[in-house]
JSON list of C-alpha atoms in Angstrom, two decimals:
[
{"chain": "A", "resi": 37, "resn": "MET", "atom": "CA", "xyz": [24.92, -6.86, -44.90]},
{"chain": "A", "resi": 38, "resn": "GLU", "atom": "CA", "xyz": [22.86, -8.64, -46.87]},
{"chain": "A", "resi": 39, "resn": "SER", "atom": "CA", "xyz": [19.80, -9.88, -45.58]},
{"chain": "A", "resi": 40, "resn": "ILE", "atom": "CA", "xyz": [18.53, -13.06, -44.34]},
{"chain": "A", "resi": 41, "resn": "LEU", "atom": "CA", "xyz": [15.39, -15.07, -45.40]},
{"chain": "A", "resi": 42, "resn": "ILE", "atom": "CA", "xyz": [13.49, -16.62, -42.97]},
{"chain": "A", "resi": 43, "resn": "ASN", "atom": "CA", "xyz": [11.75, -19.67, -43.26]},
{"chain": "A", "resi": 44, "resn": "SER", "atom": "CA", "xyz": [8.03, -18.93, -41.30]},
{"chain": "A", "resi": 45, "resn": "ASN", "atom": "CA", "xyz": [6.99, -22.62, -41.87]},
{"chain": "A", "resi": 46, "resn": "ALA", "atom": "CA", "xyz": [9.74, -24.33, -40.69]},
{"chain": "A", "resi": 47, "resn": "HIS", "atom": "CA", "xyz": [8.34, -26.03, -37.70]},
{"chain": "A", "resi": 48, "resn": "ASN", "atom": "CA", "xyz": [4.91, -24.47, -36.71]},
{"chain": "A", "resi": 49, "resn": "LYS", "atom": "CA", "xyz": [4.62, -24.39, -33.33]},
{"chain": "A", "resi": 50, "resn": "SER", "atom": "CA", "xyz": [1.32, -26.02, -33.12]},
{"chain": "A", "resi": 51, "resn": "SER", "atom": "CA", "xyz": [-1.65, -26.39, -29.70]},
{"chain": "A", "resi": 52, "resn": "PHE", "atom": "CA", "xyz": [-0.69, -30.21, -29.70]},
{"chain": "A", "resi": 53, "resn": "TYR", "atom": "CA", "xyz": [3.18, -28.79, -29.60]},
{"chain": "A", "resi": 54, "resn": "ARG", "atom": "CA", "xyz": [2.15, -26.07, -26.85]},
{"chain": "A", "resi": 55, "resn": "PHE", "atom": "CA", "xyz": [0.72, -28.52, -25.22]},
{"chain": "A", "resi": 56, "resn": "PHE", "atom": "CA", "xyz": [3.52, -31.01, -24.82]},
{"chain": "A", "resi": 57, "resn": "GLU", "atom": "CA", "xyz": [5.97, -28.66, -24.16]},
{"chain": "A", "resi": 58, "resn": "VAL", "atom": "CA", "xyz": [4.52, -27.12, -21.60]},
{"chain": "A", "resi": 59, "resn": "LEU", "atom": "CA", "xyz": [3.59, -31.25, -20.67]},
{"chain": "A", "resi": 60, "resn": "THR", "atom": "CA", "xyz": [7.80, -31.80, -20.69]},
{"chain": "A", "resi": 61, "resn": "ALA", "atom": "CA", "xyz": [8.37, -28.59, -18.95]},
{"chain": "A", "resi": 62, "resn": "SER", "atom": "CA", "xyz": [6.44, -29.42, -16.13]},
{"chain": "A", "resi": 63, "resn": "VAL", "atom": "CA", "xyz": [7.42, -33.10, -15.99]},
{"chain": "A", "resi": 64, "resn": "LEU", "atom": "CA", "xyz": [10.72, -31.60, -16.26]},
{"chain": "A", "resi": 65, "resn": "LEU", "atom": "CA", "xyz": [9.86, -28.76, -12.96]},
{"chain": "A", "resi": 66, "resn": "LEU", "atom": "CA", "xyz": [8.87, -32.08, -11.17]},
{"chain": "A", "resi": 67, "resn": "LEU", "atom": "CA", "xyz": [12.01, -34.11, -11.96]},
{"chain": "A", "resi": 68, "resn": "ALA", "atom": "CA", "xyz": [14.22, -30.96, -11.03]},
{"chain": "A", "resi": 69, "resn": "SER", "atom": "CA", "xyz": [12.87, -29.84, -7.90]},
{"chain": "A", "resi": 70, "resn": "PRO", "atom": "CA", "xyz": [15.15, -30.96, -5.84]},
{"chain": "A", "resi": 71, "resn": "LEU", "atom": "CA", "xyz": [18.02, -30.10, -7.32]},
{"chain": "A", "resi": 72, "resn": "PHE", "atom": "CA", "xyz": [15.99, -26.19, -7.79]},
{"chain": "A", "resi": 73, "resn": "ILE", "atom": "CA", "xyz": [14.67, -26.51, -3.73]},
{"chain": "A", "resi": 74, "resn": "PHE", "atom": "CA", "xyz": [18.58, -27.42, -3.37]},
{"chain": "A", "resi": 75, "resn": "GLY", "atom": "CA", "xyz": [19.45, -24.55, -5.45]},
{"chain": "A", "resi": 76, "resn": "CYS", "atom": "CA", "xyz": [17.68, -22.08, -3.77]},
{"chain": "A", "resi": 77, "resn": "ILE", "atom": "CA", "xyz": [18.73, -23.09, -0.81]},
{"chain": "A", "resi": 78, "resn": "LEU", "atom": "CA", "xyz": [22.80, -22.99, -1.41]},
{"chain": "A", "resi": 79, "resn": "SER", "atom": "CA", "xyz": [21.66, -19.39, -2.47]},
{"chain": "A", "resi": 80, "resn": "LEU", "atom": "CA", "xyz": [19.94, -18.00, 0.57]},
{"chain": "A", "resi": 81, "resn": "ILE", "atom": "CA", "xyz": [22.34, -19.30, 2.92]},
{"chain": "A", "resi": 82, "resn": "ASP", "atom": "CA", "xyz": [25.44, -17.83, 0.28]},
{"chain": "A", "resi": 83, "resn": "LEU", "atom": "CA", "xyz": [23.87, -14.27, -0.63]},
{"chain": "A", "resi": 84, "resn": "LYS", "atom": "CA", "xyz": [21.42, -14.21, 2.16]},
{"chain": "A", "resi": 85, "resn": "GLU", "atom": "CA", "xyz": [19.13, -12.65, -0.69]},
{"chain": "A", "resi": 86, "resn": "ASN", "atom": "CA", "xyz": [16.03, -13.93, -2.26]},
{"chain": "A", "resi": 87, "resn": "PRO", "atom": "CA", "xyz": [17.20, -16.67, -4.34]},
{"chain": "A", "resi": 88, "resn": "ILE", "atom": "CA", "xyz": [14.88, -15.95, -7.32]},
{"chain": "A", "resi": 89, "resn": "TYR", "atom": "CA", "xyz": [15.54, -13.04, -9.43]},
{"chain": "A", "resi": 90, "resn": "SER", "atom": "CA", "xyz": [13.84, -12.21, -12.35]},
{"chain": "A", "resi": 91, "resn": "GLN", "atom": "CA", "xyz": [15.52, -10.05, -15.11]},
{"chain": "A", "resi": 92, "resn": "ILE", "atom": "CA", "xyz": [14.05, -8.39, -18.57]},
{"chain": "A", "resi": 93, "resn": "ARG", "atom": "CA", "xyz": [14.94, -10.26, -21.50]},
{"chain": "A", "resi": 94, "resn": "VAL", "atom": "CA", "xyz": [13.82, -9.48, -24.94]},
{"chain": "A", "resi": 95, "resn": "GLY", "atom": "CA", "xyz": [11.42, -12.60, -26.30]},
{"chain": "A", "resi": 96, "resn": "LYS", "atom": "CA", "xyz": [9.55, -13.30, -29.22]},
{"chain": "A", "resi": 97, "resn": "HIS", "atom": "CA", "xyz": [8.78, -10.09, -31.92]},
{"chain": "A", "resi": 98, "resn": "ASN", "atom": "CA", "xyz": [10.97, -7.81, -29.57]},
{"chain": "A", "resi": 99, "resn": "ARG", "atom": "CA", "xyz": [8.64, -8.19, -26.59]},
{"chain": "A", "resi": 100, "resn": "LEU", "atom": "CA", "xyz": [10.17, -7.89, -23.19]},
{"chain": "A", "resi": 101, "resn": "PHE", "atom": "CA", "xyz": [9.31, -10.37, -20.61]},
{"chain": "A", "resi": 102, "resn": "LEU", "atom": "CA", "xyz": [11.00, -11.62, -17.02]},
{"chain": "A", "resi": 103, "resn": "MET", "atom": "CA", "xyz": [12.99, -13.96, -17.31]},
{"chain": "A", "resi": 104, "resn": "TYR", "atom": "CA", "xyz": [13.71, -16.48, -14.04]},
{"chain": "A", "resi": 105, "resn": "LYS", "atom": "CA", "xyz": [16.91, -17.46, -12.34]},
{"chain": "A", "resi": 106, "resn": "ILE", "atom": "CA", "xyz": [18.64, -18.94, -9.21]},
{"chain": "A", "resi": 107, "resn": "LYS", "atom": "CA", "xyz": [20.30, -15.99, -8.20]},
{"chain": "A", "resi": 108, "resn": "THR", "atom": "CA", "xyz": [24.12, -16.41, -8.48]},
{"chain": "A", "resi": 109, "resn": "ILE", "atom": "CA", "xyz": [25.54, -12.49, -7.51]},
{"chain": "A", "resi": 110, "resn": "ALA", "atom": "CA", "xyz": [24.36, -10.39, -4.86]},
{"chain": "A", "resi": 111, "resn": "ASP", "atom": "CA", "xyz": [22.25, -7.53, -5.71]},
{"chain": "A", "resi": 112, "resn": "HIS", "atom": "CA", "xyz": [24.92, -4.78, -4.42]},
{"chain": "A", "resi": 113, "resn": "SER", "atom": "CA", "xyz": [28.15, -6.89, -6.30]},
{"chain": "A", "resi": 114, "resn": "MET", "atom": "CA", "xyz": [27.55, -6.51, -9.74]},
{"chain": "A", "resi": 115, "resn": "ASP", "atom": "CA", "xyz": [28.94, -9.36, -11.82]},
{"chain": "A", "resi": 116, "resn": "GLN", "atom": "CA", "xyz": [30.95, -10.76, -8.49]},
{"chain": "A", "resi": 117, "resn": "ILE", "atom": "CA", "xyz": [29.70, -14.45, -9.09]},
{"chain": "A", "resi": 118, "resn": "THR", "atom": "CA", "xyz": [30.29, -16.21, -5.73]},
{"chain": "A", "resi": 119, "resn": "LEU", "atom": "CA", "xyz": [31.83, -19.68, -5.67]},
{"chain": "A", "resi": 120, "resn": "ILE", "atom": "CA", "xyz": [28.62, -20.73, -4.51]},
{"chain": "A", "resi": 121, "resn": "GLY", "atom": "CA", "xyz": [27.06, -19.61, -7.97]},
{"chain": "A", "resi": 122, "resn": "LYS", "atom": "CA", "xyz": [29.56, -20.84, -9.91]},
{"chain": "A", "resi": 123, "resn": "ILE", "atom": "CA", "xyz": [28.67, -24.27, -9.16]},
{"chain": "A", "resi": 124, "resn": "LEU", "atom": "CA", "xyz": [24.73, -23.23, -9.65]},
{"chain": "A", "resi": 125, "resn": "ARG", "atom": "CA", "xyz": [26.44, -22.42, -13.09]},
{"chain": "A", "resi": 126, "resn": "LYS", "atom": "CA", "xyz": [28.36, -25.27, -13.95]},
{"chain": "A", "resi": 127, "resn": "SER", "atom": "CA", "xyz": [25.83, -27.40, -12.89]},
{"chain": "A", "resi": 128, "resn": "LYS", "atom": "CA", "xyz": [23.04, -25.16, -14.62]},
{"chain": "A", "resi": 129, "resn": "ILE", "atom": "CA", "xyz": [20.90, -25.36, -11.78]},
{"chain": "A", "resi": 130, "resn": "ASP", "atom": "CA", "xyz": [20.32, -21.43, -12.00]},
{"chain": "A", "resi": 131, "resn": "GLU", "atom": "CA", "xyz": [19.12, -22.24, -14.89]},
{"chain": "A", "resi": 132, "resn": "ILE", "atom": "CA", "xyz": [16.05, -24.74, -13.66]},
{"chain": "A", "resi": 133, "resn": "PRO", "atom": "CA", "xyz": [13.26, -21.53, -13.17]},
{"chain": "A", "resi": 134, "resn": "GLN", "atom": "CA", "xyz": [13.25, -20.58, -16.94]},
{"chain": "A", "resi": 135, "resn": "LEU", "atom": "CA", "xyz": [11.00, -23.61, -16.80]},
{"chain": "A", "resi": 136, "resn": "PHE", "atom": "CA", "xyz": [8.37, -21.49, -15.29]},
{"chain": "A", "resi": 137, "resn": "ASN", "atom": "CA", "xyz": [8.66, -19.11, -18.20]},
{"chain": "A", "resi": 138, "resn": "VAL", "atom": "CA", "xyz": [8.18, -22.21, -20.53]},
{"chain": "A", "resi": 139, "resn": "ILE", "atom": "CA", "xyz": [4.62, -22.94, -18.40]},
{"chain": "A", "resi": 140, "resn": "LYS", "atom": "CA", "xyz": [4.12, -18.98, -18.72]},
{"chain": "A", "resi": 141, "resn": "GLY", "atom": "CA", "xyz": [4.30, -18.98, -22.49]},
{"chain": "A", "resi": 142, "resn": "ASP", "atom": "CA", "xyz": [7.39, -16.46, -22.61]},
{"chain": "A", "resi": 143, "resn": "MET", "atom": "CA", "xyz": [10.16, -18.67, -23.82]},
{"chain": "A", "resi": 144, "resn": "HIS", "atom": "CA", "xyz": [10.16, -22.59, -25.71]},
{"chain": "A", "resi": 145, "resn": "ILE", "atom": "CA", "xyz": [12.88, -25.36, -23.71]},
{"chain": "A", "resi": 146, "resn": "ILE", "atom": "CA", "xyz": [14.64, -25.11, -27.76]},
{"chain": "A", "resi": 147, "resn": "GLY", "atom": "CA", "xyz": [15.47, -21.70, -29.06]},
{"chain": "A", "resi": 148, "resn": "PRO", "atom": "CA", "xyz": [17.85, -18.78, -29.31]},
{"chain": "A", "resi": 149, "resn": "ARG", "atom": "CA", "xyz": [19.09, -17.96, -25.64]},
{"chain": "A", "resi": 150, "resn": "PRO", "atom": "CA", "xyz": [16.70, -14.23, -24.98]},
{"chain": "A", "resi": 151, "resn": "GLU", "atom": "CA", "xyz": [19.41, -11.29, -24.66]},
{"chain": "A", "resi": 152, "resn": "GLN", "atom": "CA", "xyz": [19.15, -8.35, -22.00]},
{"chain": "A", "resi": 153, "resn": "PRO", "atom": "CA", "xyz": [17.82, -5.44, -23.81]},
{"chain": "A", "resi": 154, "resn": "GLN", "atom": "CA", "xyz": [20.97, -3.41, -24.10]},
{"chain": "A", "resi": 155, "resn": "TYR", "atom": "CA", "xyz": [22.68, -6.32, -25.99]},
{"chain": "A", "resi": 156, "resn": "VAL", "atom": "CA", "xyz": [20.23, -6.84, -28.28]},
{"chain": "A", "resi": 157, "resn": "ASP", "atom": "CA", "xyz": [20.55, -2.83, -29.34]},
{"chain": "A", "resi": 158, "resn": "GLU", "atom": "CA", "xyz": [24.27, -2.85, -29.13]},
{"chain": "A", "resi": 159, "resn": "PHE", "atom": "CA", "xyz": [23.86, -6.10, -31.13]},
{"chain": "A", "resi": 160, "resn": "LEU", "atom": "CA", "xyz": [21.80, -4.32, -34.03]},
{"chain": "A", "resi": 161, "resn": "LYS", "atom": "CA", "xyz": [23.98, -1.94, -34.72]},
{"chain": "A", "resi": 162, "resn": "ILE", "atom": "CA", "xyz": [26.90, -3.96, -35.84]},
{"chain": "A", "resi": 163, "resn": "ASN", "atom": "CA", "xyz": [24.45, -6.47, -37.64]},
{"chain": "A", "resi": 164, "resn": "SER", "atom": "CA", "xyz": [20.61, -5.62, -38.41]},
{"chain": "A", "resi": 165, "resn": "ASN", "atom": "CA", "xyz": [20.16, -9.93, -38.93]},
{"chain": "A", "resi": 166, "resn": "PHE", "atom": "CA", "xyz": [20.55, -10.05, -34.81]},
{"chain": "A", "resi": 167, "resn": "SER", "atom": "CA", "xyz": [16.38, -9.06, -35.03]},
{"chain": "A", "resi": 168, "resn": "LEU", "atom": "CA", "xyz": [15.54, -12.24, -37.50]},
{"chain": "A", "resi": 169, "resn": "ARG", "atom": "CA", "xyz": [16.58, -13.87, -33.57]},
{"chain": "A", "resi": 170, "resn": "HIS", "atom": "CA", "xyz": [13.67, -13.18, -32.13]},
{"chain": "A", "resi": 171, "resn": "GLU", "atom": "CA", "xyz": [11.09, -14.72, -35.01]},
{"chain": "A", "resi": 172, "resn": "ILE", "atom": "CA", "xyz": [10.63, -17.23, -32.67]},
{"chain": "A", "resi": 173, "resn": "LYS", "atom": "CA", "xyz": [10.00, -17.57, -29.05]},
{"chain": "A", "resi": 174, "resn": "PRO", "atom": "CA", "xyz": [13.93, -17.38, -27.41]},
{"chain": "A", "resi": 175, "resn": "GLY", "atom": "CA", "xyz": [14.84, -21.22, -25.68]},
{"chain": "A", "resi": 176, "resn": "ILE", "atom": "CA", "xyz": [16.71, -22.81, -22.63]},
{"chain": "A", "resi": 177, "resn": "THR", "atom": "CA", "xyz": [19.06, -24.02, -24.52]},
{"chain": "A", "resi": 178, "resn": "GLY", "atom": "CA", "xyz": [19.52, -24.13, -28.38]},
{"chain": "A", "resi": 179, "resn": "TRP", "atom": "CA", "xyz": [21.86, -25.37, -31.37]},
{"chain": "A", "resi": 180, "resn": "ALA", "atom": "CA", "xyz": [24.33, -22.38, -30.92]},
{"chain": "A", "resi": 181, "resn": "GLN", "atom": "CA", "xyz": [24.24, -23.09, -26.76]},
{"chain": "A", "resi": 182, "resn": "VAL", "atom": "CA", "xyz": [25.54, -26.37, -28.42]},
{"chain": "A", "resi": 183, "resn": "CYS", "atom": "CA", "xyz": [27.70, -26.11, -30.93]},
{"chain": "A", "resi": 184, "resn": "LEU", "atom": "CA", "xyz": [29.62, -22.84, -28.83]},
{"chain": "A", "resi": 185, "resn": "PRO", "atom": "CA", "xyz": [28.77, -24.64, -25.35]},
{"chain": "A", "resi": 186, "resn": "LYS", "atom": "CA", "xyz": [31.31, -21.71, -23.80]},
{"chain": "A", "resi": 187, "resn": "ALA", "atom": "CA", "xyz": [30.09, -18.71, -25.22]},
{"chain": "A", "resi": 188, "resn": "LYS", "atom": "CA", "xyz": [30.08, -15.46, -24.03]},
{"chain": "A", "resi": 189, "resn": "PRO", "atom": "CA", "xyz": [27.39, -12.61, -24.15]},
{"chain": "A", "resi": 190, "resn": "LYS", "atom": "CA", "xyz": [30.18, -10.56, -26.39]},
{"chain": "A", "resi": 191, "resn": "ASP", "atom": "CA", "xyz": [30.10, -13.83, -28.78]},
{"chain": "A", "resi": 192, "resn": "ASN", "atom": "CA", "xyz": [26.32, -13.36, -29.52]},
{"chain": "A", "resi": 193, "resn": "LEU", "atom": "CA", "xyz": [27.50, -12.12, -33.50]},
{"chain": "A", "resi": 194, "resn": "ASP", "atom": "CA", "xyz": [29.27, -15.13, -33.59]},
{"chain": "A", "resi": 195, "resn": "LYS", "atom": "CA", "xyz": [26.48, -17.69, -32.63]},
{"chain": "A", "resi": 196, "resn": "LEU", "atom": "CA", "xyz": [24.12, -15.55, -34.56]},
{"chain": "A", "resi": 197, "resn": "LYS", "atom": "CA", "xyz": [24.65, -17.64, -37.64]},
{"chain": "A", "resi": 198, "resn": "TYR", "atom": "CA", "xyz": [23.43, -20.80, -35.86]},
{"chain": "A", "resi": 199, "resn": "ASP", "atom": "CA", "xyz": [21.29, -19.02, -33.99]},
{"chain": "A", "resi": 200, "resn": "LEU", "atom": "CA", "xyz": [19.66, -18.23, -37.72]},
{"chain": "A", "resi": 201, "resn": "TYR", "atom": "CA", "xyz": [20.22, -22.07, -38.57]},
{"chain": "A", "resi": 202, "resn": "TYR", "atom": "CA", "xyz": [17.95, -23.31, -36.28]},
{"chain": "A", "resi": 203, "resn": "VAL", "atom": "CA", "xyz": [15.15, -20.57, -37.14]},
{"chain": "A", "resi": 204, "resn": "ASN", "atom": "CA", "xyz": [14.91, -21.44, -40.73]},
{"chain": "A", "resi": 205, "resn": "ASN", "atom": "CA", "xyz": [15.37, -25.72, -40.20]},
{"chain": "A", "resi": 206, "resn": "ARG", "atom": "CA", "xyz": [13.59, -26.15, -36.52]},
{"chain": "A", "resi": 207, "resn": "SER", "atom": "CA", "xyz": [11.39, -29.58, -36.32]},
{"chain": "A", "resi": 208, "resn": "ILE", "atom": "CA", "xyz": [10.70, -32.12, -33.90]},
{"chain": "A", "resi": 209, "resn": "LYS", "atom": "CA", "xyz": [14.29, -34.34, -34.80]},
{"chain": "A", "resi": 210, "resn": "PHE", "atom": "CA", "xyz": [16.33, -31.04, -34.73]},
{"chain": "A", "resi": 211, "resn": "ASP", "atom": "CA", "xyz": [15.34, -30.18, -31.02]},
{"chain": "A", "resi": 212, "resn": "ALA", "atom": "CA", "xyz": [15.75, -33.69, -29.77]},
{"chain": "A", "resi": 213, "resn": "ILE", "atom": "CA", "xyz": [19.57, -33.61, -31.60]},
{"chain": "A", "resi": 214, "resn": "ILE", "atom": "CA", "xyz": [20.15, -30.76, -29.20]},
{"chain": "A", "resi": 215, "resn": "ILE", "atom": "CA", "xyz": [18.00, -32.15, -26.39]},
{"chain": "A", "resi": 216, "resn": "LEU", "atom": "CA", "xyz": [20.56, -34.55, -26.32]},
{"chain": "A", "resi": 217, "resn": "LYS", "atom": "CA", "xyz": [23.13, -32.61, -26.95]},
{"chain": "A", "resi": 218, "resn": "THR", "atom": "CA", "xyz": [22.57, -30.10, -24.14]},
{"chain": "A", "resi": 219, "resn": "ILE", "atom": "CA", "xyz": [22.64, -33.40, -21.46]},
{"chain": "A", "resi": 220, "resn": "LYS", "atom": "CA", "xyz": [26.16, -34.10, -23.40]},
{"chain": "A", "resi": 221, "resn": "ILE", "atom": "CA", "xyz": [27.13, -30.93, -22.72]},
{"chain": "A", "resi": 222, "resn": "ILE", "atom": "CA", "xyz": [26.07, -30.65, -18.88]},
{"chain": "A", "resi": 223, "resn": "ILE", "atom": "CA", "xyz": [27.44, -34.15, -18.15]},
{"chain": "A", "resi": 224, "resn": "THR", "atom": "CA", "xyz": [31.30, -33.18, -20.16]},
{"chain": "A", "resi": 225, "resn": "LEU", "atom": "CA", "xyz": [31.26, -29.70, -18.31]},
{"chain": "A", "resi": 226, "resn": "ASN", "atom": "CA", "xyz": [30.28, -31.15, -14.88]},
{"chain": "A", "resi": 227, "resn": "SER", "atom": "CA", "xyz": [32.53, -33.76, -15.21]},
{"chain": "A", "resi": 228, "resn": "ASN", "atom": "CA", "xyz": [35.99, -31.59, -15.52]}
]
């Protein structure tokens, strides 16, 4: 399979950009705090377990980190999403804790979605270019998410071309387009 050249000069994440991103994540966390608290209460009532969980994901340069989410699956029943969990996922409320990952520096607001190590290993066996998406930090949302909003983890190789397009062409303007498309998708998915 042919190799893909990554443009390392595209949209360097300067210290100003980092400051702006932390500020944005902090403001979003503050604004979303009622939804965050509501989601945690619903999860706690539904599952009777700690409503926040962390999961190992692969970040920039294959560094492992803990990604935070609101729990939508009981510890004892893997892959069985509860009714409340489905609501939290559809509304994206379960993703709010990832703003803490942005503040910590593990993630960007925009970038390829971080995957679990076993999925990364699986996809690398099929396409070695999958590792190129780890040239930048992963994001809460990204070009692949807005182009293929209903994709599942098994669709990651389909999403790869969008992730690599973003890695090569990222810019503040492109990030703004992704944010606007993300908002539109959240509104559209929740109105159906």
